[in-house]
Coordinates of C-alpha atoms in Angstrom, one line a residue:
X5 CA 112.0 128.3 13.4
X6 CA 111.8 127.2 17.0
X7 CA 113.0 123.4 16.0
X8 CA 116.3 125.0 14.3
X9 CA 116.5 127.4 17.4
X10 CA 116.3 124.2 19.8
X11 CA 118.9 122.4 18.0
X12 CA 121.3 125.5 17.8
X13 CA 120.9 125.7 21.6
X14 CA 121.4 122.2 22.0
X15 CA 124.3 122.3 20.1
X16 CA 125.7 125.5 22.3
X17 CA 125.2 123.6 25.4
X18 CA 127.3 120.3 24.5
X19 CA 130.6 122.7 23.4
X20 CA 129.9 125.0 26.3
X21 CA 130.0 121.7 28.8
X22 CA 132.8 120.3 27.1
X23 CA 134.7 123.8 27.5
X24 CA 133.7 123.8 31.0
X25 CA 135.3 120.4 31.8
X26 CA 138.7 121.0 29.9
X27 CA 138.8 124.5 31.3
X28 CA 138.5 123.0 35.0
X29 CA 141.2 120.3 34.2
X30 CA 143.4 122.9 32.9
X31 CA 143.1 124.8 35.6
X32 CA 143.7 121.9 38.4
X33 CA 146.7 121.4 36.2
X34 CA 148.2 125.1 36.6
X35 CA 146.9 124.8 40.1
X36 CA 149.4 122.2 40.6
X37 CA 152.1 123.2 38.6
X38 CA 152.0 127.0 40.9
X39 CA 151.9 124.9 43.8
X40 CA 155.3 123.1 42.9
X41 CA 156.9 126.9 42.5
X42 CA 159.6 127.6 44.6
X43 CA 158.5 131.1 45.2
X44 CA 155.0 131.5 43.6
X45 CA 153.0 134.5 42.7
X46 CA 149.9 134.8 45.5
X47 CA 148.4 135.7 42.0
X48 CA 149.1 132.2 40.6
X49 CA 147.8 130.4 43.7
X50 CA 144.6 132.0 43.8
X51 CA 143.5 132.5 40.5
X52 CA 143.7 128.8 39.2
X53 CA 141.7 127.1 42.2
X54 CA 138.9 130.1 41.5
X55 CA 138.6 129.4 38.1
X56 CA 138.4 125.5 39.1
X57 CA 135.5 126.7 41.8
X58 CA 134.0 128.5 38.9
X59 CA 134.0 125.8 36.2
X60 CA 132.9 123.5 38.5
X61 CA 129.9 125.2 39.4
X62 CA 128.8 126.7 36.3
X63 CA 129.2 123.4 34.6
X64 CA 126.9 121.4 37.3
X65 CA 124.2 124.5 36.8
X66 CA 124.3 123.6 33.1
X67 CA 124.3 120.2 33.3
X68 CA 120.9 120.1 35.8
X69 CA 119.5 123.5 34.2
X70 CA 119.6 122.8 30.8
X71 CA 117.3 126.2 30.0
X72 CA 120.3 128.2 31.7
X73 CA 122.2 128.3 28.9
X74 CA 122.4 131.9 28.3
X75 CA 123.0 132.5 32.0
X76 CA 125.9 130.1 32.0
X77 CA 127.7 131.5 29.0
X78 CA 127.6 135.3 30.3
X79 CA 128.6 134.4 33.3
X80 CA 131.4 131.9 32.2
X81 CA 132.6 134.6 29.5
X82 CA 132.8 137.2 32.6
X83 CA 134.8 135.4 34.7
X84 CA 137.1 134.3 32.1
X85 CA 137.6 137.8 30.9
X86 CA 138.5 138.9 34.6
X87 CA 140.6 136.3 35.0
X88 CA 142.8 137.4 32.3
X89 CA 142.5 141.2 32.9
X90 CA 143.6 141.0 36.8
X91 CA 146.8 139.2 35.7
X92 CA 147.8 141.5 33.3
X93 CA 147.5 144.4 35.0
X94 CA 148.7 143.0 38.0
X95 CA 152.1 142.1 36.6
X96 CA 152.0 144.9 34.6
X97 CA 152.4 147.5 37.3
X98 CA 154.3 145.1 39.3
X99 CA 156.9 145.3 36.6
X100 CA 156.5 149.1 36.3
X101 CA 157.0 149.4 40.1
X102 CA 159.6 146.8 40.5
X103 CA 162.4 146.7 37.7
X104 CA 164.1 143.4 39.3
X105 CA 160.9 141.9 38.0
X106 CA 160.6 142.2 34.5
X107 CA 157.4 141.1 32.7
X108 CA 158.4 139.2 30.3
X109 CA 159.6 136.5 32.9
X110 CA 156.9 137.4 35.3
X111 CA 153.3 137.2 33.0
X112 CA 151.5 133.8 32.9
X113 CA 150.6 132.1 29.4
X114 CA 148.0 134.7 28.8
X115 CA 147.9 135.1 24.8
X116 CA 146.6 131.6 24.4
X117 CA 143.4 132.1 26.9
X118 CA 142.7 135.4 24.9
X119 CA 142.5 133.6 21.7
X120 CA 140.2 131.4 22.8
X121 CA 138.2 133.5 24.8
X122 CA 137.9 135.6 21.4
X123 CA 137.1 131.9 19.4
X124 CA 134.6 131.2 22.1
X125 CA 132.8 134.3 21.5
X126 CA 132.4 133.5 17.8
X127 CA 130.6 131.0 18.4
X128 CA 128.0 131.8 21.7
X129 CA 128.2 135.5 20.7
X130 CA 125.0 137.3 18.8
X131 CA 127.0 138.8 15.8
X132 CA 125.6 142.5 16.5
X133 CA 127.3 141.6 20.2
X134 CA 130.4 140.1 18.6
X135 CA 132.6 143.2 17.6
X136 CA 132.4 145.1 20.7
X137 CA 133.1 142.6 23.3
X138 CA 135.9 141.4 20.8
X139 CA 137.6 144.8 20.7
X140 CA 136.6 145.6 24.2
X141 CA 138.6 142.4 25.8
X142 CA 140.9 142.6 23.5
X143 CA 141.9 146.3 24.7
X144 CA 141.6 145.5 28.4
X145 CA 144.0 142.8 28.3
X146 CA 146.5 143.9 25.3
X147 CA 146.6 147.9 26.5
X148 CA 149.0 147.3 29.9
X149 CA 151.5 145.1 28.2
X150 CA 151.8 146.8 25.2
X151 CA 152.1 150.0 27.1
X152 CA 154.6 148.9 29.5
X153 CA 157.2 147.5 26.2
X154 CA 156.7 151.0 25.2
X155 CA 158.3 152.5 28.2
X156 CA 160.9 149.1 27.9
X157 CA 162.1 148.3 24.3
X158 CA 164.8 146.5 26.5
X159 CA 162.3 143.6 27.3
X160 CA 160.7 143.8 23.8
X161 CA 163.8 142.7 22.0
X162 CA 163.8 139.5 23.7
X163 CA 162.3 136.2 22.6
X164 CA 159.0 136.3 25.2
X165 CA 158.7 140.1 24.2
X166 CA 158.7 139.6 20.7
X167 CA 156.0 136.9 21.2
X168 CA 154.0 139.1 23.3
X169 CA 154.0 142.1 21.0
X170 CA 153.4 140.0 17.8
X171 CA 150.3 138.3 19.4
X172 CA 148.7 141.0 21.0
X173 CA 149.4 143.3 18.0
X174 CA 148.8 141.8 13.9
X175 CA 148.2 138.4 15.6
X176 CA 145.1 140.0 16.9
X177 CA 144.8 142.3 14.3
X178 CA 144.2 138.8 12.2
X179 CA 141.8 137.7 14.4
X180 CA 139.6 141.1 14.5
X181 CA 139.4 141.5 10.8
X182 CA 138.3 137.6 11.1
X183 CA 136.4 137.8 13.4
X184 CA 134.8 140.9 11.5
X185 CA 134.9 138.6 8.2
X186 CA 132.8 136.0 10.2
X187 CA 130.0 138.8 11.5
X188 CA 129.2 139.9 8.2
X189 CA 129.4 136.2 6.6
X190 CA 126.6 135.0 9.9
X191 CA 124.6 138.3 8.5
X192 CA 124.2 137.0 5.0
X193 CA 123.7 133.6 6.3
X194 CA 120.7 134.7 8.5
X195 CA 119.7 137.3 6.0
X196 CA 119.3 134.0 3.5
X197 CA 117.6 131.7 6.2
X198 CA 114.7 134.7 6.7
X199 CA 114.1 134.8 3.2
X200 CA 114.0 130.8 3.0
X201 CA 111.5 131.1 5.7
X202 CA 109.5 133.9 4.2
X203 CA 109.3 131.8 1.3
X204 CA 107.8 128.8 3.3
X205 CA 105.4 131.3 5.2
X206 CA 104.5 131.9 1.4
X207 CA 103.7 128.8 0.8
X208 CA 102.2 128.0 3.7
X209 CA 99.6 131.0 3.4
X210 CA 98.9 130.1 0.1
X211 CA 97.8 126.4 0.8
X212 CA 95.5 128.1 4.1
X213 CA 94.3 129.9 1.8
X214 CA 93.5 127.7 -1.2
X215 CA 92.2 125.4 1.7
X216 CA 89.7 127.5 2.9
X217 CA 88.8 128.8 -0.5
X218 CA 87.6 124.6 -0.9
X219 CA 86.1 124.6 2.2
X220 CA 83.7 127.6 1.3
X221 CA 82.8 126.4 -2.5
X222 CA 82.0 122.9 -1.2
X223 CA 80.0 124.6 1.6
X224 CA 78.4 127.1 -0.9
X225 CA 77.7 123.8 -2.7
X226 CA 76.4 122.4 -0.1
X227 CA 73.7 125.0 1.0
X228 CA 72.7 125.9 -2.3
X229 CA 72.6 123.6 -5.2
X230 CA 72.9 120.6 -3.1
X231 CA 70.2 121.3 -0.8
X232 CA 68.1 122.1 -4.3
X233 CA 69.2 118.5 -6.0
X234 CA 68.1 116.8 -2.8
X235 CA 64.6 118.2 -2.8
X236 CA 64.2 117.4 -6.5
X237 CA 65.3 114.5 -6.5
X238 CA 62.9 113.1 -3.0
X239 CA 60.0 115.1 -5.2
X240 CA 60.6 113.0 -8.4
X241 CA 60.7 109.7 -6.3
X242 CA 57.4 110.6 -4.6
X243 CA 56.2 111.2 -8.3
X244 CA 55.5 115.2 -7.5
X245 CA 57.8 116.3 -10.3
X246 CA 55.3 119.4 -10.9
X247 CA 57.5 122.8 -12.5
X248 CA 60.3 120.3 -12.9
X249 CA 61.6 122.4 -15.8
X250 CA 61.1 125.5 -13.3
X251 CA 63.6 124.0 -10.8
X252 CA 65.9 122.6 -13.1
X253 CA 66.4 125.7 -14.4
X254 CA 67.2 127.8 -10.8
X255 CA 69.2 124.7 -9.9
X256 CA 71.7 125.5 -13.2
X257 CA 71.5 129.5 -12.2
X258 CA 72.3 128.6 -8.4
X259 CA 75.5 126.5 -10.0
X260 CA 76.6 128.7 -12.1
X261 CA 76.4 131.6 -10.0
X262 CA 78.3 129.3 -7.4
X263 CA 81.3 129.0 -10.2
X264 CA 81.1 133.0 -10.7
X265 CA 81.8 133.7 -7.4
X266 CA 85.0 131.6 -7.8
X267 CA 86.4 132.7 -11.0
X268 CA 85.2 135.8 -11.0
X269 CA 88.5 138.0 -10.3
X270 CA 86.5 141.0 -9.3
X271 CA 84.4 139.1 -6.4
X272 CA 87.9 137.4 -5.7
X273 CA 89.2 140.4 -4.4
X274 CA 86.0 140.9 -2.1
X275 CA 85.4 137.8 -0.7
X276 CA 87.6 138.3 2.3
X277 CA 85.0 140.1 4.1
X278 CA 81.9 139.0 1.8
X279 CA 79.9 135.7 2.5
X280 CA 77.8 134.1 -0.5
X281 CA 74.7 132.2 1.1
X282 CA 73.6 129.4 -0.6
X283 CA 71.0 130.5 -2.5
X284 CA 72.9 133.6 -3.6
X285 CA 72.7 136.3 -1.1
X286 CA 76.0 138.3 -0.5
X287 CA 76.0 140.0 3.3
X288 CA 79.3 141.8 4.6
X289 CA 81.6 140.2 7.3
X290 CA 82.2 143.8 8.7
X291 CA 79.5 143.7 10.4
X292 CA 78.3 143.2 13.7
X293 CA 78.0 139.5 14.3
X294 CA 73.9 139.4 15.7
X295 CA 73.0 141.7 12.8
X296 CA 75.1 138.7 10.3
X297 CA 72.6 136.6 12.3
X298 CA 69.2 138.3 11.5
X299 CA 70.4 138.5 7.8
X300 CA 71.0 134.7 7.8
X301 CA 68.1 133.9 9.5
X302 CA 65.9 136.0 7.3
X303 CA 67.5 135.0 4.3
X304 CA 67.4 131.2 4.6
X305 CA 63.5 131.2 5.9
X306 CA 62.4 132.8 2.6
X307 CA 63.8 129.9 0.8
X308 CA 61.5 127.0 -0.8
X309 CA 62.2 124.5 1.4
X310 CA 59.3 122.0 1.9
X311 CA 58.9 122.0 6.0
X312 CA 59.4 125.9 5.9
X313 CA 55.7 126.3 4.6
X314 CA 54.1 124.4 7.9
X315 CA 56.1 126.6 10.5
X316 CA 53.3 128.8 12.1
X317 CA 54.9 130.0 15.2
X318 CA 58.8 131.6 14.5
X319 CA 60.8 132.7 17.8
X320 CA 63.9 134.8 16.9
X321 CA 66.5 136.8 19.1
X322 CA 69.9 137.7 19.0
X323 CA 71.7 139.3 21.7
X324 CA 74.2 141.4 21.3
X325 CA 77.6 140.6 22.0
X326 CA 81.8 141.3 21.4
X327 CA 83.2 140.2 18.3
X328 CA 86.3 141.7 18.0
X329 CA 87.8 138.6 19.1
X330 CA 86.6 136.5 16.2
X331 CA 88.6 136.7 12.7
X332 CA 86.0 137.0 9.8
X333 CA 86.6 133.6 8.6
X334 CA 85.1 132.6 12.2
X335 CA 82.2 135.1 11.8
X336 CA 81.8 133.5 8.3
X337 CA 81.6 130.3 9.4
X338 CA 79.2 130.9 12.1
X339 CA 76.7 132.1 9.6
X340 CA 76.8 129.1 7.8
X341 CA 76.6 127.0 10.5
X342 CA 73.3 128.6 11.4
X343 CA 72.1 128.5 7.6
X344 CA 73.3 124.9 7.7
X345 CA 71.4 124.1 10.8
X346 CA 67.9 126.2 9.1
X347 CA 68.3 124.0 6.4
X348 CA 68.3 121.3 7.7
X349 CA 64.4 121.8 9.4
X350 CA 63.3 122.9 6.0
X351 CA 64.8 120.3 4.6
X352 CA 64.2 117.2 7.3
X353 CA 62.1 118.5 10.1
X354 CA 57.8 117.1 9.4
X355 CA 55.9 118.2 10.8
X356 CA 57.2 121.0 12.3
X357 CA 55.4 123.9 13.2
X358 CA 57.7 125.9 15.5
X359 CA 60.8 127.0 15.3
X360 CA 62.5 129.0 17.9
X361 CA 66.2 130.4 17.2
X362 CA 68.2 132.9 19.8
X363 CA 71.9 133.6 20.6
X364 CA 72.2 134.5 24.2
X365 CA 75.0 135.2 26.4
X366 CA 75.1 133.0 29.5
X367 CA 77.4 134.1 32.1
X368 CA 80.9 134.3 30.0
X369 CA 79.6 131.9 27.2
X370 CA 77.5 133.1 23.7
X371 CA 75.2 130.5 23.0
X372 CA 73.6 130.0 19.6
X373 CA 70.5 127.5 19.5
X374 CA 67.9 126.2 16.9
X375 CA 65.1 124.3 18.1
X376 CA 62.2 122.7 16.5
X377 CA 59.7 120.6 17.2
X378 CA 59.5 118.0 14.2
X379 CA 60.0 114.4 14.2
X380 CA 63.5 114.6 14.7
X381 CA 66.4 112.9 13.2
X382 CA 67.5 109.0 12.9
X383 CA 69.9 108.1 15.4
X384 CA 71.8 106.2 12.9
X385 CA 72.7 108.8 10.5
X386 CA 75.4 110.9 10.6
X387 CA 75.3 113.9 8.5
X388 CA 78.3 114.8 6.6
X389 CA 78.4 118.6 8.4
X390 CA 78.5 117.4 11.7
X391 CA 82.6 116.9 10.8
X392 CA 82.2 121.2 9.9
X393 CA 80.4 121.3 13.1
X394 CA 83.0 119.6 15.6
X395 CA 85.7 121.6 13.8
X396 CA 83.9 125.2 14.2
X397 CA 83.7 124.0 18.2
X398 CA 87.3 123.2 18.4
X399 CA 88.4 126.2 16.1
X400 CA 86.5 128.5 18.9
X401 CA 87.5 126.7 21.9
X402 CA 83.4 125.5 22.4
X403 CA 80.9 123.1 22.4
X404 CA 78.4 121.6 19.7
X405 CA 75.6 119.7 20.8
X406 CA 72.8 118.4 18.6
X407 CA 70.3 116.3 20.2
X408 CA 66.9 114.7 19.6
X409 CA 64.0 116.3 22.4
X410 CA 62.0 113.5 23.7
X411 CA 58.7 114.9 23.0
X412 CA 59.6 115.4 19.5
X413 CA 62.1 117.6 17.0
X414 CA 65.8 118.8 17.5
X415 CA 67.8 120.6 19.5
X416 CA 71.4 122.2 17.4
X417 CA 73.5 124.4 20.2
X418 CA 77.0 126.1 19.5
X419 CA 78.5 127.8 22.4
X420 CA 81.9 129.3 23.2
X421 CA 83.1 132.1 25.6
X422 CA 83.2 135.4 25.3
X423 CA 83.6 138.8 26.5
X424 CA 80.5 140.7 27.7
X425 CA 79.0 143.0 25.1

């Protein structure tokens, strides 16, 4: 929408430049032509140098200032519309007050300016704009002449008067019904170009959406089945492949219910505000975001992952804080972040016998941390959710850290700002 707008304005601004010059050339012509007069109008010798001032001007604004656009065009179409009202009134009157001046040998070559001033506004115009200021000119600078062969059907007969009173009668009777003809075709023009673009939007929401619907079944994979295969499969390598038909069994009930909660057209509807942990637990996005976090957190330590059974001291605490900034799909993804990152001690951290996991607010920043105190992890590997990681950070304008202590285990911090609780 904006590139189409950017290139309409763009457009705009070339014609409106290149009406400026040949309306300033114009007018140094008829400046020069008044000044050759034998017995000029003052009139005539002051209205063509303004309107030279005035194109001048308004076309070096334009040409610096290209965002003046809109400025430039009101102000152009004002000064040309009171360029061409003063002169008709003028010599209007001055032919009502002085026979031995008729008009018809006294008015400047206004019809032709008026028909372009009305072209002109077809174009810059709004359409909802168009009518008015059509009519409205149109009146201003037809009324006084047509008036004034009214009171003189002497002057009408003639040639000029004929040309006068044809122009600013069915002539622009023509060009209002055209110019009416053109408002309504611009309205079904724009009336198909927001559909168009509704249809895109369409389109466009549907792809989000099918996108993240991928990104939560492969993280659902991930944290459930996955994490399940993985410890299997390390247990049969070691040779402890004890209740294998046990775990083979919950592995095919974990996968299964993953594919349920996809095809399913009744949890379809509910999965806006409904997160599936991995190992099948359904909490509600709804609410608040440090109870989501106790849920998680409770949820993912009952699970039978191997380094989970040698944790003897457990440090939990989540503060409080606003969430009405954050969508659910950013609430959702922060609780699998933090299952993510408890998986990954049961799953990786020997040894460990502590775990300490808080969300605190520090200053204008919510900082959510797991800390263990494990081996820690090889520098050379680089997990495949530490891509879902950097993403969530960016996504909420933040910071992920996840670090290797010195004396031993692992450090996993997501912070971004906030608002007080």
């Amino acid at each position: 929408m904006s590139i189409l707008l950017d290139s309409q304005n763009a457009l705009k601004r070339r014609v409106m430049l290149a009406v400026l010059s040949l309306n300033m050339f114009g007018a140094i012509i008829a400046t020069i032509l008044h000044r050759l007069e034998p017995h000029p109008s003052p009139l005539n010798l002051i209205a063509p140098p303004l309107l030279v001032i005035c194109s001048l001007a308004l076309l070096i604004r334009l040409y610096i200032v290209p965002q003046s656009l809109q400025q430039v065009m009101h102000v152009g179409f004002f000064l040309a519309v009171l360029l061409m009202i003063i002169p008709s009134w003028f010599f209007t009157l001055q032919a009502f007050l002085s026979p031995e001046m008729p008009l018809v040998g006294s008015l400047p070559p206004l019809i032709s300016g008026l028909f372009l001033i009305l072209m002109l506004m077809m174009i810059m115009l709004r359409p909802r704009r168009l009518i008015g200021a059509a009519i409205l000119t149109w009146g201003a600078i037809a009324l006084p002449i047509l008036t004034y062969f009214i009171f003189h059907p002497v002057e009408l007969t003639t040639l000029r008067g004929l040309d006068l009173a044809i122009a600013l009668g069915p002539a622009m009777g023509v060009q209002i019904v055209l110019i009416l003809f053109f408002n309504r075709l611009q309205d079904l023009v724009d009336r198909l170009y927001r559909e168009r673009l509704q249809y895109y939007e369409q389109i466009i929401e549907r792809q989000s959406i099918r996108q993240r619907a991928m990104e939560h079944a492969v993280t659902q994979i991930h944290n459930g089945p996955l994490q399940t295969l993985a410890l299997l499969m390390r247990d049969v390598q070691k040779g402890r492949s004890t209740d294998l038909l046990q775990r083979l069994d919950a592995l095919n009930a974990e996968i299964r219910a993953v594919g349920h909660s996809l095809t399913d057209p009744s949890e379809v509807e509910t999965t806006e505000h409904i997160l599936r942990l991995g190992e099948g637990t359904q909490i509600d996005l709804n609410h608040p975001l440090h109870h989501l976090f106790h849920e998680v957190y409770a949820v993912t330590l009952k699970r039978q992952l191997p380094h989970f059974k040698t944790i003897q001291v457990k440090v939990r605490n989540f503060a409080p804080l606003e969430s009405s900034m954050l969508t659910l799909d950013l609430k959702r993804d922060l609780c699998l972040w933090l299952e993510e990152a408890l998986c990954n001690v049961g799953k990786h951290a020997q040894g460990v016998t502590r775990l300490t996991v808080t969300g605190q607010q520090c200053e204008n920043h919510y900082v959510l941390q797991i800390q263990d105190n494990g081996v820690g992890l090889d520098p050379a590997l680089n997990p495949p959710e530490a891509k879902f990681c950097t993403l969530l950070a960016q996504r909420l304008a933040g910071t992920f850290q996840r670090t290797t202590l010195a004396k031993g285990g692992v450090l996993c911090k997501l912070s971004w700002a906030c608002r007080p609780s």
